[in-house]
């Protein structure tokens, strides 16, 4: 497959998808333009495999995707000419996973949760209706969101001081809690940045070119991805300030929110890079 010299990694909720409505309408023309120019757009998200299979179809994406905050990458058959390093075959994709499966983290979480009674709930313990209430998703979408493979989202209802104690307690037991837009994700030592780096090494090896990575995100769980990319784009949010990154070069912040900001920044950047 022939590619342009850019690869785009994008967060979904609050970035490519509107924070409140989950709509991507504002980004549709830009997505069409990227497809025409053969620039891969790789969803890099806290969402599950089950969610992404449906969502990428809705959006019109057919390339690789990164799930559960960098826990695994799925690369469709035919995207690369060779089997990507360290992958296993699963449902028509080459899958590269970076951490232990959900069951391991669930056992740890249940031990710690006893000390924070009444201050949290988590997906495996919640009904689909409760997940709907917490996320604003419809029933089918909430059901797909519940199909975690590598980690567990915790809905925190207690105070902030207790939340910090809970996060410390999980870290002491070897977990790597990650605060997303709505949830604390409990899983292993993985992040969107490490997944991005692995993919770019494989991409450069297989295409024999040095491509530029562009990452777009709006939350704390996007920081590692923004730091790892050649070009970092912080998407403005109606609910929180842009994520703080240490990287100083090639860092941009949108003036518009969500998918409008996504379109705003990629339109500017791709005019710069061509």
Short mmCIF file of C-alpha atoms in Angstrom, two decimals:
data_model
loop_
_atom_site.label_atom_id
_atom_site.label_comp_id
_atom_site.label_asym_id
_atom_site.label_seq_id
_atom_site.Cartn_x
_atom_site.Cartn_y
_atom_site.Cartn_z
CA UNK A 1 0.00 0.00 0.00
CA UNK A 2 1.29 3.48 -0.86
CA UNK A 3 1.11 6.12 1.85
CA UNK A 4 1.68 9.85 2.11
CA UNK A 5 4.44 10.93 4.47
CA UNK A 6 2.18 11.62 7.48
CA UNK A 7 0.39 9.38 9.98
CA UNK A 8 -2.38 10.84 12.15
CA UNK A 9 -3.17 9.47 15.61
CA UNK A 10 -6.39 10.80 17.05
CA UNK A 11 -8.20 10.57 20.35
CA UNK A 12 -11.95 10.09 19.88
CA UNK A 13 -14.21 11.54 22.62
CA UNK A 14 -13.78 15.32 22.80
CA UNK A 15 -11.35 15.32 19.86
CA UNK A 16 -12.66 13.73 16.66
CA UNK A 17 -16.06 13.23 18.36
CA UNK A 18 -17.95 16.12 19.99
CA UNK A 19 -17.72 16.04 23.81
CA UNK A 20 -21.50 16.15 24.30
CA UNK A 21 -23.08 14.72 21.13
CA UNK A 22 -20.35 12.29 19.92
CA UNK A 23 -20.87 13.75 16.41
CA UNK A 24 -17.97 13.95 13.93
CA UNK A 25 -19.85 15.95 11.25
CA UNK A 26 -17.50 18.94 11.47
CA UNK A 27 -14.54 16.68 10.59
CA UNK A 28 -16.18 14.83 7.69
CA UNK A 29 -14.69 16.90 4.81
CA UNK A 30 -11.19 16.71 6.36
CA UNK A 31 -11.50 12.93 6.79
CA UNK A 32 -12.45 12.63 3.09
CA UNK A 33 -9.47 14.77 2.08
CA UNK A 34 -7.07 12.67 4.21
CA UNK A 35 -8.41 9.46 2.69
CA UNK A 36 -7.89 10.86 -0.80
CA UNK A 37 -4.30 11.73 0.07
CA UNK A 38 -3.73 8.26 1.58
CA UNK A 39 -2.85 9.69 5.01
CA UNK A 40 -3.72 7.04 7.64
CA UNK A 41 -5.98 8.23 10.47
CA UNK A 42 -5.49 5.94 13.47
CA UNK A 43 -8.06 6.16 16.29
CA UNK A 44 -6.05 6.08 19.55
CA UNK A 45 -8.54 5.82 22.33
CA UNK A 46 -9.70 4.48 25.68
CA UNK A 47 -12.51 2.74 23.79
CA UNK A 48 -12.73 -1.03 23.30
CA UNK A 49 -12.18 -3.22 20.26
CA UNK A 50 -15.97 -3.83 20.11
CA UNK A 51 -16.61 -0.06 20.06
CA UNK A 52 -13.96 0.68 17.45
CA UNK A 53 -15.11 -1.99 15.01
CA UNK A 54 -18.47 -0.19 14.77
CA UNK A 55 -17.18 3.38 15.14
CA UNK A 56 -14.51 3.22 12.45
CA UNK A 57 -17.13 1.83 10.06
CA UNK A 58 -19.49 4.73 10.92
CA UNK A 59 -16.71 7.28 10.40
CA UNK A 60 -15.41 5.58 7.26
CA UNK A 61 -11.98 4.53 8.54
CA UNK A 62 -10.52 1.19 7.49
CA UNK A 63 -6.95 1.30 8.83
CA UNK A 64 -5.29 0.38 12.14
CA UNK A 65 -6.61 1.43 15.54
CA UNK A 66 -5.30 1.56 19.11
CA UNK A 67 -7.66 0.56 21.94
CA UNK A 68 -7.94 0.92 25.72
CA UNK A 69 -5.36 3.71 26.11
CA UNK A 70 -2.58 1.92 24.24
CA UNK A 71 -3.19 -1.62 25.56
CA UNK A 72 -3.28 -3.08 22.04
CA UNK A 73 -3.05 -2.18 18.35
CA UNK A 74 -5.15 -3.83 15.65
CA UNK A 75 -3.78 -3.70 12.10
CA UNK A 76 -6.05 -4.92 9.28
CA UNK A 77 -4.78 -7.62 6.96
CA UNK A 78 -3.23 -6.03 3.88
CA UNK A 79 -2.34 -2.71 5.51
CA UNK A 80 1.30 -3.80 5.61
CA UNK A 81 2.92 -6.21 3.18
CA UNK A 82 4.48 -8.30 5.97
CA UNK A 83 3.16 -9.58 9.30
CA UNK A 84 3.98 -6.85 11.84
CA UNK A 85 6.53 -7.80 14.50
CA UNK A 86 5.18 -9.46 17.65
CA UNK A 87 1.56 -9.69 16.51
CA UNK A 88 -1.03 -12.47 16.67
CA UNK A 89 -3.88 -13.07 14.22
CA UNK A 90 -7.33 -12.14 15.55
CA UNK A 91 -10.60 -11.63 13.62
CA UNK A 92 -8.96 -10.39 10.43
CA UNK A 93 -6.41 -8.21 12.23
CA UNK A 94 -2.82 -8.50 13.36
CA UNK A 95 -3.02 -7.68 17.08
CA UNK A 96 -0.10 -6.42 19.16
CA UNK A 97 -0.91 -6.29 22.90
CA UNK A 98 1.28 -4.59 25.49
CA UNK A 99 -0.18 -5.64 28.89
CA UNK A 100 -2.01 -8.37 30.86
CA UNK A 101 -5.71 -8.96 30.28
CA UNK A 102 -8.58 -7.41 32.27
CA UNK A 103 -9.03 -10.24 34.82
CA UNK A 104 -5.68 -9.52 36.42
CA UNK A 105 -6.47 -5.82 37.01
CA UNK A 106 -10.01 -6.58 38.17
CA UNK A 107 -8.72 -8.74 41.03
CA UNK A 108 -6.42 -5.92 42.18
CA UNK A 109 -9.19 -3.36 41.92
CA UNK A 110 -11.63 -5.42 43.97
CA UNK A 111 -9.10 -5.69 46.81
CA UNK A 112 -8.47 -1.93 46.91
CA UNK A 113 -12.13 -0.93 46.39
CA UNK A 114 -13.07 -2.36 49.82
CA UNK A 115 -11.26 0.59 51.45
CA UNK A 116 -13.23 3.12 49.40
CA UNK A 117 -16.74 1.82 49.89
CA UNK A 118 -19.46 4.05 48.39
CA UNK A 119 -16.95 6.24 46.56
CA UNK A 120 -16.59 4.38 43.30
CA UNK A 121 -18.18 2.01 40.86
CA UNK A 122 -16.66 0.16 37.92
CA UNK A 123 -17.84 -1.29 34.61
CA UNK A 124 -17.81 -4.98 35.57
CA UNK A 125 -19.97 -4.13 38.56
CA UNK A 126 -22.39 -1.86 36.66
CA UNK A 127 -25.50 -2.70 34.67
CA UNK A 128 -25.72 -1.54 31.04
CA UNK A 129 -28.27 1.06 32.23
CA UNK A 130 -25.79 2.40 34.80
CA UNK A 131 -23.05 2.59 32.13
CA UNK A 132 -25.53 4.48 29.93
CA UNK A 133 -26.21 6.96 32.74
CA UNK A 134 -22.49 7.50 33.32
CA UNK A 135 -21.51 7.86 29.66
CA UNK A 136 -24.58 9.18 27.85
CA UNK A 137 -24.28 6.28 25.39
CA UNK A 138 -27.24 4.39 23.94
CA UNK A 139 -27.80 0.79 25.03
CA UNK A 140 -25.91 -0.88 22.16
CA UNK A 141 -22.94 1.50 22.51
CA UNK A 142 -22.84 1.05 26.30
CA UNK A 143 -22.82 -2.72 25.81
CA UNK A 144 -19.80 -2.45 23.48
CA UNK A 145 -18.06 -0.09 25.93
CA UNK A 146 -18.44 -2.76 28.62
CA UNK A 147 -16.49 -5.33 26.56
CA UNK A 148 -13.08 -4.45 27.98
CA UNK A 149 -10.19 -6.80 27.19
CA UNK A 150 -7.26 -5.17 28.96
CA UNK A 151 -8.43 -2.83 31.73
CA UNK A 152 -11.32 -1.56 33.82
CA UNK A 153 -12.89 1.94 33.91
CA UNK A 154 -13.71 3.24 37.41
CA UNK A 155 -16.40 5.86 37.88
CA UNK A 156 -15.29 7.97 40.85
CA UNK A 157 -18.07 9.49 43.01
CA UNK A 158 -16.06 10.40 46.12
CA UNK A 159 -14.04 13.52 46.94
CA UNK A 160 -10.77 14.47 45.29
CA UNK A 161 -8.55 13.71 48.29
CA UNK A 162 -9.90 10.15 48.47
CA UNK A 163 -9.47 9.82 44.72
CA UNK A 164 -5.76 10.60 45.04
CA UNK A 165 -5.46 8.00 47.85
CA UNK A 166 -7.24 5.44 45.66
CA UNK A 167 -4.89 6.15 42.75
CA UNK A 168 -1.85 5.80 45.05
CA UNK A 169 -3.19 2.49 46.44
CA UNK A 170 -3.60 1.09 42.91
CA UNK A 171 -0.11 2.23 41.92
CA UNK A 172 1.40 0.56 44.99
CA UNK A 173 -0.04 -2.73 43.75
CA UNK A 174 1.48 -2.38 40.30
CA UNK A 175 -1.39 -0.84 38.36
CA UNK A 176 -1.08 2.27 36.22
CA UNK A 177 -4.26 4.30 36.80
CA UNK A 178 -5.02 6.84 34.08
CA UNK A 179 -7.53 9.65 34.45
CA UNK A 180 -9.57 10.10 31.28
CA UNK A 181 -12.43 12.47 30.57
CA UNK A 182 -15.01 10.67 32.72
CA UNK A 183 -13.27 7.66 34.27
CA UNK A 184 -10.10 6.43 35.95
CA UNK A 185 -8.84 3.57 33.78
CA UNK A 186 -7.12 0.79 35.70
CA UNK A 187 -4.69 -1.33 33.70
CA UNK A 188 -1.01 -2.08 33.22
CA UNK A 189 2.02 -0.14 32.04
CA UNK A 190 0.77 0.95 28.66
CA UNK A 191 -0.08 4.30 27.17
CA UNK A 192 -1.03 5.83 23.86
CA UNK A 193 2.50 7.18 23.40
CA UNK A 194 4.23 3.79 23.65
CA UNK A 195 1.70 2.34 21.19
CA UNK A 196 2.32 5.25 18.80
CA UNK A 197 6.09 4.74 18.97
CA UNK A 198 5.77 1.00 18.32
CA UNK A 199 3.52 1.62 15.33
CA UNK A 200 5.76 4.31 13.80
CA UNK A 201 8.82 2.05 14.03
CA UNK A 202 6.88 -0.69 12.25
CA UNK A 203 5.47 1.78 9.69
CA UNK A 204 8.89 3.22 8.87
CA UNK A 205 10.39 -0.29 8.63
CA UNK A 206 7.69 -1.62 6.32
CA UNK A 207 7.36 1.46 4.09
CA UNK A 208 11.10 2.24 4.16
CA UNK A 209 10.42 5.90 4.72
CA UNK A 210 10.52 8.21 7.70
CA UNK A 211 6.97 9.46 8.17
CA UNK A 212 5.83 12.36 10.38
CA UNK A 213 3.47 11.46 13.22
CA UNK A 214 0.74 13.96 14.14
CA UNK A 215 -1.22 13.34 17.37
CA UNK A 216 -4.45 15.08 18.38
CA UNK A 217 -6.01 14.85 21.85
CA UNK A 218 -7.84 16.83 24.52
CA UNK A 219 -7.31 14.97 27.82
CA UNK A 220 -4.74 13.80 30.39
CA UNK A 221 -4.73 10.30 28.91
CA UNK A 222 -3.52 11.85 25.63
CA UNK A 223 -0.37 13.42 27.10
CA UNK A 224 1.92 10.43 26.40
CA UNK A 225 0.69 10.32 22.80
CA UNK A 226 1.17 14.07 22.34
CA UNK A 227 4.70 13.82 23.80
CA UNK A 228 5.63 10.87 21.55
CA UNK A 229 4.42 12.39 18.27
CA UNK A 230 6.51 14.60 15.99
CA UNK A 231 3.66 17.14 15.99
CA UNK A 232 1.31 17.51 18.98
CA UNK A 233 -2.14 19.09 18.66
CA UNK A 234 -4.13 19.89 21.79
CA UNK A 235 -7.84 20.16 21.06
CA UNK A 236 -9.73 22.77 23.11
CA UNK A 237 -12.43 21.32 25.40
CA UNK A 238 -15.58 22.87 26.90
CA UNK A 239 -14.97 20.99 30.16
CA UNK A 240 -11.25 21.26 31.00
CA UNK A 241 -8.05 23.14 30.05
CA UNK A 242 -5.75 21.66 27.37
CA UNK A 243 -3.45 18.86 28.61
CA UNK A 244 -0.06 20.08 29.83
CA UNK A 245 2.87 18.71 27.84
CA UNK A 246 6.60 19.08 28.47
CA UNK A 247 7.41 18.96 24.78
CA UNK A 248 8.04 22.49 23.48
CA UNK A 249 8.56 22.19 19.72
CA UNK A 250 5.75 21.52 17.30
CA UNK A 251 2.95 21.86 19.89
CA UNK A 252 -0.27 23.50 18.71
CA UNK A 253 -3.60 24.23 20.40
CA UNK A 254 -6.89 24.60 18.56
CA UNK A 255 -9.08 27.66 19.06
CA UNK A 256 -12.23 25.69 18.21
CA UNK A 257 -13.67 22.78 20.21
CA UNK A 258 -13.70 19.04 19.40
CA UNK A 259 -14.12 18.04 15.74
CA UNK A 260 -14.21 21.70 14.65
CA UNK A 261 -10.79 22.17 16.29
CA UNK A 262 -9.62 18.89 14.74
CA UNK A 263 -10.49 20.16 11.28
CA UNK A 264 -9.07 23.62 12.02
CA UNK A 265 -5.65 22.28 13.02
CA UNK A 266 -5.22 19.54 10.40
CA UNK A 267 -6.22 21.95 7.64
CA UNK A 268 -3.48 24.33 8.81
CA UNK A 269 -0.83 21.66 9.46
CA UNK A 270 -1.23 19.76 6.23
CA UNK A 271 -1.02 22.99 4.29
CA UNK A 272 2.27 23.52 6.19
CA UNK A 273 3.65 20.08 5.44
CA UNK A 274 2.92 20.08 1.69
#
